[in-house]
Short mmCIF file of N, CA and C in Angstrom, two decimals:
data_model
loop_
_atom_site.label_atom_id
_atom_site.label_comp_id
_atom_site.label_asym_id
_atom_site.label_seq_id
_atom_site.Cartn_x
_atom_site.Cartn_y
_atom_site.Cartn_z
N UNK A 941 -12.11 16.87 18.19
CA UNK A 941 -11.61 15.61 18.68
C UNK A 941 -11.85 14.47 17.69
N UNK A 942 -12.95 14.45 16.84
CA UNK A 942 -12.89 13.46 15.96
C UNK A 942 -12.09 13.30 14.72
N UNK A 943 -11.39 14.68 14.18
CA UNK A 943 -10.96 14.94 13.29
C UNK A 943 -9.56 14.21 13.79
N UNK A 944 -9.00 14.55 14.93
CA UNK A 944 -7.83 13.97 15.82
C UNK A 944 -7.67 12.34 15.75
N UNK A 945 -9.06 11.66 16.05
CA UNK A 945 -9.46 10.57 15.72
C UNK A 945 -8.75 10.03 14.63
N UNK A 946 -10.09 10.32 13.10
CA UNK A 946 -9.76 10.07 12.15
C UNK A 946 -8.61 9.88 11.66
N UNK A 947 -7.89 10.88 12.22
CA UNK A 947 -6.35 10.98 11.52
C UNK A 947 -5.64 9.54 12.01
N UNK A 948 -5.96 9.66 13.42
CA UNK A 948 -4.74 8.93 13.82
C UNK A 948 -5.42 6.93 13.23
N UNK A 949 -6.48 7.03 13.24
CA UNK A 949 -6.80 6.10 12.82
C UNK A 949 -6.49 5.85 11.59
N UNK A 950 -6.26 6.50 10.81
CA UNK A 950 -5.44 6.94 9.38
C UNK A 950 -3.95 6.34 9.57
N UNK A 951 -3.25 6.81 9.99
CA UNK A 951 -1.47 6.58 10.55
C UNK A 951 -1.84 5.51 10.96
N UNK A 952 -2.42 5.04 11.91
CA UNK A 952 -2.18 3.87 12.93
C UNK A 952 -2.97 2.47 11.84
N UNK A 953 -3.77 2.72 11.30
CA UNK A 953 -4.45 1.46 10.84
C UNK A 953 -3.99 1.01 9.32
N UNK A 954 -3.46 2.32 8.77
CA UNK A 954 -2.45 1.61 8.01
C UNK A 954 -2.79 3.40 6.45
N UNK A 955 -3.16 2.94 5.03
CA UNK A 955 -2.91 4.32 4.56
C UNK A 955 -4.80 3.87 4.38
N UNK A 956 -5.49 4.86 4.65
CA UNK A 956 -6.81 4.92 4.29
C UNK A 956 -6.89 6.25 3.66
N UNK A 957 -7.77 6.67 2.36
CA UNK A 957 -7.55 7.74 1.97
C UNK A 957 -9.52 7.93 1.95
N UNK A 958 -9.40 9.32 2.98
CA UNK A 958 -10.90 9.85 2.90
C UNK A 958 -10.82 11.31 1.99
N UNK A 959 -9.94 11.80 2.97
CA UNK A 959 -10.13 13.28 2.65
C UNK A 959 -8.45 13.66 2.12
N UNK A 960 -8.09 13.19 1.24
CA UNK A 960 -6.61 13.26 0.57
C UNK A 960 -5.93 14.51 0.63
N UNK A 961 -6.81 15.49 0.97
CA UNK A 961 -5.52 17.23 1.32
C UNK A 961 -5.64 17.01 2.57
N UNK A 962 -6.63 16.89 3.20
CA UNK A 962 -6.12 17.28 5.04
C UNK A 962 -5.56 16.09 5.33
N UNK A 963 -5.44 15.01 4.80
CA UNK A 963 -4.46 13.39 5.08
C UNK A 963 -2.64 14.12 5.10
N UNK A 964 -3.14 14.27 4.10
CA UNK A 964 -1.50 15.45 3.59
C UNK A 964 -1.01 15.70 3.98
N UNK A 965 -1.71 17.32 4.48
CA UNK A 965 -1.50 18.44 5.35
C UNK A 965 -1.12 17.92 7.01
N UNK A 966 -1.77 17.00 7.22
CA UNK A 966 -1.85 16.47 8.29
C UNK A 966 -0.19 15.95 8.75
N UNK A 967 -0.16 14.63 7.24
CA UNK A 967 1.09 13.82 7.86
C UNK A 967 2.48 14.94 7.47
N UNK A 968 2.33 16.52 6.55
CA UNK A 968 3.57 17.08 6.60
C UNK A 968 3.90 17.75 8.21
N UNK A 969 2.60 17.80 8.53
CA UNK A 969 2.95 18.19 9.85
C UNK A 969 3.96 17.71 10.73
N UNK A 970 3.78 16.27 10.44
CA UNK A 970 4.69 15.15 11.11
C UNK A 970 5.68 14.61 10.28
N UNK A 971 6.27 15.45 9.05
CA UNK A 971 7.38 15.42 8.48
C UNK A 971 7.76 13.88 8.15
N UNK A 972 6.59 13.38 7.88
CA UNK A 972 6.48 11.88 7.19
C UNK A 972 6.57 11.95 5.49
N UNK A 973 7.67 11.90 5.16
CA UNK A 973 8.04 12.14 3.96
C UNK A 973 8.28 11.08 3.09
N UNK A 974 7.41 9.76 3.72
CA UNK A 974 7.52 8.30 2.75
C UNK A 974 6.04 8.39 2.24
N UNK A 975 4.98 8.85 2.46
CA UNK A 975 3.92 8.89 1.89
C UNK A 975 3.18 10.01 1.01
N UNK A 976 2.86 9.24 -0.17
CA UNK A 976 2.05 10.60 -0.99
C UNK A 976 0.98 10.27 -1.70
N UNK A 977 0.34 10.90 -1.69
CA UNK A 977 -1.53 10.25 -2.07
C UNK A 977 -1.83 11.75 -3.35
N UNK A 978 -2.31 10.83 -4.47
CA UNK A 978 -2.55 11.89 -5.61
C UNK A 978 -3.57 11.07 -5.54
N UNK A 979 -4.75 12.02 -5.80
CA UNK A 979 -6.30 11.78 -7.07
C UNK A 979 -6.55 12.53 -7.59
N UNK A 980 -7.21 11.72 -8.53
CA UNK A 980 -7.55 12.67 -10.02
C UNK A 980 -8.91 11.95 -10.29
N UNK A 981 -9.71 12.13 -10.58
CA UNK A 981 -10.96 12.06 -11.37
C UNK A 981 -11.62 10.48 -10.58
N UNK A 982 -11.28 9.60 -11.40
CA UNK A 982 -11.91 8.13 -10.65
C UNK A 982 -10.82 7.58 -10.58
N UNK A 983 -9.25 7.93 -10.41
CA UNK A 983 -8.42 7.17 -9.97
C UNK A 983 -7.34 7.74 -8.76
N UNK A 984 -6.85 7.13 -7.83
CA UNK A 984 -6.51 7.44 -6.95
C UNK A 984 -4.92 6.82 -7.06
N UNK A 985 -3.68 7.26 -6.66
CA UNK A 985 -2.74 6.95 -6.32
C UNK A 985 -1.94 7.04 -5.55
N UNK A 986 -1.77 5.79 -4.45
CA UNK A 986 -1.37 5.73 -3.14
C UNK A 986 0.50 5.09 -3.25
N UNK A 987 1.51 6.05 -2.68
CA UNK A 987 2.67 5.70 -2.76
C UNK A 987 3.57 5.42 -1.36
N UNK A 988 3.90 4.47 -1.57
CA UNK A 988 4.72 3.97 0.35
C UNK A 988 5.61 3.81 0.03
N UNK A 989 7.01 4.34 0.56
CA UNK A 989 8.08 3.62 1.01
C UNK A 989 8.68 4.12 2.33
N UNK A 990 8.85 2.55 2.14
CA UNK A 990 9.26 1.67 3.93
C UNK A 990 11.18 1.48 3.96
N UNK A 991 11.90 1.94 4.81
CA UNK A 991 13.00 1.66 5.15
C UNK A 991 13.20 -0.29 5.63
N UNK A 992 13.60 -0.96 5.31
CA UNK A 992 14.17 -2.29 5.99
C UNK A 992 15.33 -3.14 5.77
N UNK A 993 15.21 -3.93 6.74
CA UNK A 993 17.04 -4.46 6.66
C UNK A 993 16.56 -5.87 6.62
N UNK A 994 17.40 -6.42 6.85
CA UNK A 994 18.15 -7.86 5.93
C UNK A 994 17.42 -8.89 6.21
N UNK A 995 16.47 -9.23 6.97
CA UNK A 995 15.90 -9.84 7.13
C UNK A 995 14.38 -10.00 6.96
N UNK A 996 13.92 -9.00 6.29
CA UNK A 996 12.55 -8.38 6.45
C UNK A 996 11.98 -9.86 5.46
N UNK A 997 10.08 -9.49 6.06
CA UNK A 997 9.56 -10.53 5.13
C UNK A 997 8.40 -9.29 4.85
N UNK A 998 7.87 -10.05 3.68
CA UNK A 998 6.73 -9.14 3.04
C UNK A 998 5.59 -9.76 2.53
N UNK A 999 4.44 -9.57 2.60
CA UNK A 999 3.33 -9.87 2.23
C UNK A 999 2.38 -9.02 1.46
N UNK A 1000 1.52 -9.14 0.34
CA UNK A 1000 0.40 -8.59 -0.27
C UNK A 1000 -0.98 -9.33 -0.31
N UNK A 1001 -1.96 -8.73 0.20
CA UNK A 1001 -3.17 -9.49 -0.39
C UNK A 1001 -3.77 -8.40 -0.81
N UNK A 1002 -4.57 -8.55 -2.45
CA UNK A 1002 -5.39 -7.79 -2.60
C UNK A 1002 -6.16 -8.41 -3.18
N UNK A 1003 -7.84 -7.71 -3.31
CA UNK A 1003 -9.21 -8.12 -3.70
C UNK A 1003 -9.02 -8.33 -5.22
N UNK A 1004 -8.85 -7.59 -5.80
CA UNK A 1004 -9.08 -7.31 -7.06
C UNK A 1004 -7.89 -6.24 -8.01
N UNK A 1005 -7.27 -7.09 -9.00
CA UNK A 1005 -6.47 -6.10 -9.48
C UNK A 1005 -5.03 -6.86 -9.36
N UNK A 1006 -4.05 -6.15 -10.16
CA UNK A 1006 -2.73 -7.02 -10.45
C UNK A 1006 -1.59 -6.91 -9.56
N UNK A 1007 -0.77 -7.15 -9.11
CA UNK A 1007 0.50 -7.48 -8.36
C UNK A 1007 1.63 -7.37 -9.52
N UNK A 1008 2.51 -6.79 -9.58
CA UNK A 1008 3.71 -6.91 -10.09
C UNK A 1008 4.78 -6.26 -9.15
N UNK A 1009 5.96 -7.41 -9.13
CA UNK A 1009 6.96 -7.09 -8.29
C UNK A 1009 8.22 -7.30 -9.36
N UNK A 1010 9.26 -6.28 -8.54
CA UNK A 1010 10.38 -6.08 -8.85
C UNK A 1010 11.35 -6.15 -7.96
N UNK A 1011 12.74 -6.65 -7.84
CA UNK A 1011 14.32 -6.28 -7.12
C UNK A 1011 14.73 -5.30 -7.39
N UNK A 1012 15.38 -4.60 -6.34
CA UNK A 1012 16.47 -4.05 -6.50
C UNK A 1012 17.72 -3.76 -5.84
N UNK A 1013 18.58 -3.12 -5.46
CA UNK A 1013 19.33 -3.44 -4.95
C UNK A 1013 19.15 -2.48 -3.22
N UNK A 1014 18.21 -1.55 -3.66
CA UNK A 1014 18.31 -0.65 -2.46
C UNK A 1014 17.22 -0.75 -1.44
N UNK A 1015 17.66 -0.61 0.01
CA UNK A 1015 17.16 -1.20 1.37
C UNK A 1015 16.13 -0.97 1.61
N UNK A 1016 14.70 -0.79 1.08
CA UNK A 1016 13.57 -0.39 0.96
C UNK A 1016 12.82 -0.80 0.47
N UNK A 1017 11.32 -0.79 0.40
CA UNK A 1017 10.50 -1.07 -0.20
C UNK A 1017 9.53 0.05 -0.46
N UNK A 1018 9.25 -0.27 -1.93
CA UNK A 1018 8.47 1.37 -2.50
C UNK A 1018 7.21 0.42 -3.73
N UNK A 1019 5.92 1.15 -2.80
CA UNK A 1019 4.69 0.34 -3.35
C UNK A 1019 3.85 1.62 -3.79
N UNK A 1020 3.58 1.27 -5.07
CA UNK A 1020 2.76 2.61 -6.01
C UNK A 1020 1.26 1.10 -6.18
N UNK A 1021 0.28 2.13 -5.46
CA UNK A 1021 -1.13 1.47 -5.62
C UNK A 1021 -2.37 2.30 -6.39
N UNK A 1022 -2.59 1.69 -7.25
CA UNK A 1022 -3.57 2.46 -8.07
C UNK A 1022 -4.94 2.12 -8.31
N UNK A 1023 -6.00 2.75 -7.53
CA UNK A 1023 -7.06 2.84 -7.12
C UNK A 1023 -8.16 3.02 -8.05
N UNK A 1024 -9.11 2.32 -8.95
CA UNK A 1024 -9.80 2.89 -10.17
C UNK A 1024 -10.89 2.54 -9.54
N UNK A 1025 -11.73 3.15 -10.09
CA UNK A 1025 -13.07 3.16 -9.36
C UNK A 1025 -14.02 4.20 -9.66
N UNK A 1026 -15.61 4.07 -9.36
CA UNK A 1026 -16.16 5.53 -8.72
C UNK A 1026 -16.12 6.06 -7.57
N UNK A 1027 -16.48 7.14 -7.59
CA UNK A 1027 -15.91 7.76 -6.27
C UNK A 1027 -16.97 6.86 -4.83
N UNK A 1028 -17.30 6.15 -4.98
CA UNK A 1028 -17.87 5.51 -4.02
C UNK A 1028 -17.47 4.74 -3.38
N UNK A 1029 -16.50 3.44 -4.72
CA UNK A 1029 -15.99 2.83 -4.51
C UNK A 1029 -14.68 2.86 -4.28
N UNK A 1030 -13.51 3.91 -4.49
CA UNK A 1030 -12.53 4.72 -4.41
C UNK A 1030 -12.56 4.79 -2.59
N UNK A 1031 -13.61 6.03 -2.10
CA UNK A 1031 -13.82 6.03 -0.79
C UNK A 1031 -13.71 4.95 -0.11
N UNK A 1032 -14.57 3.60 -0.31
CA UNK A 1032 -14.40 2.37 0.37
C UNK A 1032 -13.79 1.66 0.26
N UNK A 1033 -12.27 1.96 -0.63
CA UNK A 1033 -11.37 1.23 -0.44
C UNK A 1033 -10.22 1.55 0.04
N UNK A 1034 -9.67 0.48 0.92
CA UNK A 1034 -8.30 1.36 1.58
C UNK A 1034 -7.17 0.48 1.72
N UNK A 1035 -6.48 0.94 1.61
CA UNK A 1035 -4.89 0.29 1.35
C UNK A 1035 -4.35 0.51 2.64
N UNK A 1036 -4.51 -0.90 3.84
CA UNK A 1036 -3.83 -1.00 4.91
C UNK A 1036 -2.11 -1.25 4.47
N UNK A 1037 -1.48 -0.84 5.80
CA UNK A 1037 0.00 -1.73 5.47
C UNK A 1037 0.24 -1.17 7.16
N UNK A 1038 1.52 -2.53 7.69
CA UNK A 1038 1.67 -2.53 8.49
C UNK A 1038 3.10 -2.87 8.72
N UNK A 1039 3.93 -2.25 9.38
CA UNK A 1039 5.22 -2.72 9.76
C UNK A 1039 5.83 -2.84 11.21
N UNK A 1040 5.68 -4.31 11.51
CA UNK A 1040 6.10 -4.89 12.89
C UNK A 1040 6.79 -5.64 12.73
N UNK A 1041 8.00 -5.71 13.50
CA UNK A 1041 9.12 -7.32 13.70
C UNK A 1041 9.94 -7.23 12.59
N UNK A 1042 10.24 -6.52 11.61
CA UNK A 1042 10.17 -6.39 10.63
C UNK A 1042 9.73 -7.20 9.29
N UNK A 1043 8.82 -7.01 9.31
CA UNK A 1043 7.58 -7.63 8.42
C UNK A 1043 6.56 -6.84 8.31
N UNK A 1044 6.31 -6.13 6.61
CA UNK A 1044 5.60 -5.60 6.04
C UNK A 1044 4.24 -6.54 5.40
N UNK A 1045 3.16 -5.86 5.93
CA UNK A 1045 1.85 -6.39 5.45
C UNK A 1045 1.11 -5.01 4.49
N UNK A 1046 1.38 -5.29 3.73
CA UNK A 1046 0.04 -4.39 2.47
C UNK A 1046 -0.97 -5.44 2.61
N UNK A 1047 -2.40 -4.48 2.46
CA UNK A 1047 -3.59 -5.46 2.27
C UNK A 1047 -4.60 -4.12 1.48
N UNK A 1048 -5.37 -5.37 0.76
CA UNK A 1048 -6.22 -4.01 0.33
C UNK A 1048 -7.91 -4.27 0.99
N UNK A 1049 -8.32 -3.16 1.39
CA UNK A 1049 -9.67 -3.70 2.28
C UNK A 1049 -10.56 -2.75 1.49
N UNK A 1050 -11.66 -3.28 2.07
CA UNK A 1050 -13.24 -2.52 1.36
C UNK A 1050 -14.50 -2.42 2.38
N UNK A 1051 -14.99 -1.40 2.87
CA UNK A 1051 -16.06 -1.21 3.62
C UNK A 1051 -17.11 -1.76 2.60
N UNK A 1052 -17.29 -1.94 1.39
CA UNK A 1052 -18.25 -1.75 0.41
C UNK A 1052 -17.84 -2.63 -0.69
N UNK A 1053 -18.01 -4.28 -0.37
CA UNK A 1053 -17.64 -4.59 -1.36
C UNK A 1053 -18.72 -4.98 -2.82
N UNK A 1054 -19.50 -4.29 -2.62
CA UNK A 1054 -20.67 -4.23 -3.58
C UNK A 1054 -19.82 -3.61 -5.09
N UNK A 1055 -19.42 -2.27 -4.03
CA UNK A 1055 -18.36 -1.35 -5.23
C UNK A 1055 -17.35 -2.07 -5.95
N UNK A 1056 -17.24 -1.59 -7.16
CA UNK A 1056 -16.11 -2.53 -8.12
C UNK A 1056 -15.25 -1.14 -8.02
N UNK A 1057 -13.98 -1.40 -7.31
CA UNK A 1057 -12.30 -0.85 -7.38
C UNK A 1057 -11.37 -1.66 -7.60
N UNK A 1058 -10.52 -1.21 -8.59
CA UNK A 1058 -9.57 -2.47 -9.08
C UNK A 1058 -8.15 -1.63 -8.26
N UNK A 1059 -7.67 -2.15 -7.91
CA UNK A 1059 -6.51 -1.78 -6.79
C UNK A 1059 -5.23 -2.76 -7.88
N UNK A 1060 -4.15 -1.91 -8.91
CA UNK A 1060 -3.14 -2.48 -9.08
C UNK A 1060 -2.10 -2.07 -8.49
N UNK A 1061 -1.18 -2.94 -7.85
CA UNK A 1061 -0.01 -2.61 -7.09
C UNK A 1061 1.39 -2.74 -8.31
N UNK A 1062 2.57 -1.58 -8.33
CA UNK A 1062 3.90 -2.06 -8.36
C UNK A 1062 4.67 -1.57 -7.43
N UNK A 1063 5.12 -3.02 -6.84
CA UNK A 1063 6.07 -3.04 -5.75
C UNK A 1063 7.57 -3.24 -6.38
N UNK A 1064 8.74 -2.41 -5.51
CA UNK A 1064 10.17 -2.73 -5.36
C UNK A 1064 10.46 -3.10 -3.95
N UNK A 1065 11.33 -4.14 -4.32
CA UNK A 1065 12.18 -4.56 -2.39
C UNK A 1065 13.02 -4.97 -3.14
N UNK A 1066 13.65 -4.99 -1.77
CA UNK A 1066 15.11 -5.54 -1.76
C UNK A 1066 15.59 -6.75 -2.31
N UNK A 1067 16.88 -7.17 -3.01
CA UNK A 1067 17.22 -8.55 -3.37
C UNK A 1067 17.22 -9.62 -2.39
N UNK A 1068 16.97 -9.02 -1.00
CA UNK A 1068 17.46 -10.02 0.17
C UNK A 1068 15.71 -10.35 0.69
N UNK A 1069 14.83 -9.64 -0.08
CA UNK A 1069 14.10 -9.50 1.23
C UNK A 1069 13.39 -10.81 0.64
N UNK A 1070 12.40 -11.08 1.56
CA UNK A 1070 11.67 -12.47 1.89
C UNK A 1070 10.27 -12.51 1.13
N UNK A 1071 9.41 -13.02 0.10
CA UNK A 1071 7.65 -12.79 -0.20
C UNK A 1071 7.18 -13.82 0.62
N UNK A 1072 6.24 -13.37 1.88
CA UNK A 1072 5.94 -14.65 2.37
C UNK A 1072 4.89 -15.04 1.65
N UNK A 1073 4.13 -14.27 1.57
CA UNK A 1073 2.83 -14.28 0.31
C UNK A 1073 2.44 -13.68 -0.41
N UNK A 1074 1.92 -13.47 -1.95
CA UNK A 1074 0.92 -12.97 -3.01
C UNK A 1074 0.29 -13.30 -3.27
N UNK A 1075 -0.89 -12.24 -2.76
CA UNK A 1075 -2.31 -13.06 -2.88
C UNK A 1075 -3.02 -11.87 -3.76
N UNK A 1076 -3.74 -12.38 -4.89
CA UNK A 1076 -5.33 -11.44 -5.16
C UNK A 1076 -6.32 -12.13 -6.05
N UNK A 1077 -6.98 -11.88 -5.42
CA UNK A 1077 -8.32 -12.47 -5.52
C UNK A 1077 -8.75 -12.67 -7.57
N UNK A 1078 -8.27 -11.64 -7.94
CA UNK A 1078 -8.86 -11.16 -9.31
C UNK A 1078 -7.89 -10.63 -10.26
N UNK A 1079 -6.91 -11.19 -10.69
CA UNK A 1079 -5.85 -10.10 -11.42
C UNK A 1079 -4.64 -11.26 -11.77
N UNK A 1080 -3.75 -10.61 -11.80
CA UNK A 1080 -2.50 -11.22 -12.33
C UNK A 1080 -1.01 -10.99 -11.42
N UNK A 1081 -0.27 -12.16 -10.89
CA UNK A 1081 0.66 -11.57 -10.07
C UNK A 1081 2.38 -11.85 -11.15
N UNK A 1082 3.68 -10.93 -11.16
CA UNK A 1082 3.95 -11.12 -12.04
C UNK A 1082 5.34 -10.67 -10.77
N UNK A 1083 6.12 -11.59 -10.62
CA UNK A 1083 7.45 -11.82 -9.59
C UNK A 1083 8.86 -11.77 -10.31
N UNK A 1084 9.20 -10.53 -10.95
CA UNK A 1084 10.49 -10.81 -11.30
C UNK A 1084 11.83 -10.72 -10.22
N UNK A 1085 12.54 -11.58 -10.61
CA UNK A 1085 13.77 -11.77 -9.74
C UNK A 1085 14.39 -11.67 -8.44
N UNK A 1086 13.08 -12.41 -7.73
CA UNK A 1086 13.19 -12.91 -6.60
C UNK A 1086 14.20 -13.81 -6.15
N UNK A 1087 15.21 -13.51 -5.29
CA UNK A 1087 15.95 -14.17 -4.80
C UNK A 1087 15.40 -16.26 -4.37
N UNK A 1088 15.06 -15.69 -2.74
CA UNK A 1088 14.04 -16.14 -1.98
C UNK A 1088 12.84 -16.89 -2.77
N UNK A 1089 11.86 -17.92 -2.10
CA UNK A 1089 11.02 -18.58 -2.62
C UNK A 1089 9.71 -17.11 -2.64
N UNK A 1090 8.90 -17.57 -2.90
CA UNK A 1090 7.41 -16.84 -2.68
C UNK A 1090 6.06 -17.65 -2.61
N UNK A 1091 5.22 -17.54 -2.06
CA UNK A 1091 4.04 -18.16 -1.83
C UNK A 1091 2.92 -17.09 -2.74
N UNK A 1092 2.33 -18.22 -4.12
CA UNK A 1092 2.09 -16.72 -4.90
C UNK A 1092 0.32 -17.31 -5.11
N UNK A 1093 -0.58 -16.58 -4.87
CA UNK A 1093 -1.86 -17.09 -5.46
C UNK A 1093 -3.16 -16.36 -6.41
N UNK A 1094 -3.63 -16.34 -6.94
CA UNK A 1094 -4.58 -15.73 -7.82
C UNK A 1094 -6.27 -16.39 -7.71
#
């Protein structure tokens, strides 16, 4: 029952990566074919894409680490997050995201923020879609050809 837990607290709270094969194994079960989680040594790489339409808005905040965004023309959004770290700090960090109303929230969180993980994101969306905010704490945010305004901070 806790393993049942974990998981769903996994899906539901957004992408947390503990145990990256049974995360896997888990979501092919459920033929969720927008997510894929690779690690390798002290770096981790977390990949999302989200289906949305014409109105969507989007948000990033992360702790530490760079933001670069891109347009394109197709109805989606596809976020490659790259996790460096030791494995301590790797573990305690997790890459929420959330999609309600249609409005996407990426965030990057840390049980442990003692640990130094540098979390760089590259994001694609849509030409239409909306940045309500870019936020990170530590890094560099870099917005090419945004339609729409953006609310951008460092």
């Amino acid at each position: 029952m806790t393993n049942i837990r974990a998981y769903f607290f996994i899906l539901f709270s957004g992408l947390s990566v503990g145990y990256v094969s049974e995360v896997q194994a888990f979501l092919k079960d459920f033929n969720l074919k927008n997510l894929n989680i690779f690690q390798s040594g002290r770096e981790e790489v977390i990949s999302l894409t989200e289906k949305v339409s014409q109105n969507c808005t989007i948000s990033i905040t992360n702790l530490d680490g760079d933001v670069n965004i891109r347009t394109w023309k197709q109805p989606k959004v596809v976020i490659e997050a790259r996790k460096r770290g030791n494995e301590k700090a790797l573990s305690n960090t997790i890459i929420a995201s959330s999609f309600n109303n249609n409005k996407l929230e990426i965030k990057t969180n840390t049980n442990l923020p003692a640990a130094k993980c540098t979390v760089n994101y590259d994001v694609f969306i849509p030409e239409f879609a909306r940045l309500s905010s870019v936020i990170t704490d530590k890094g560099t945010i870099t917005v090419n050809n945004v339609q729409n305004g953006v609310m951008a901070k460092t």
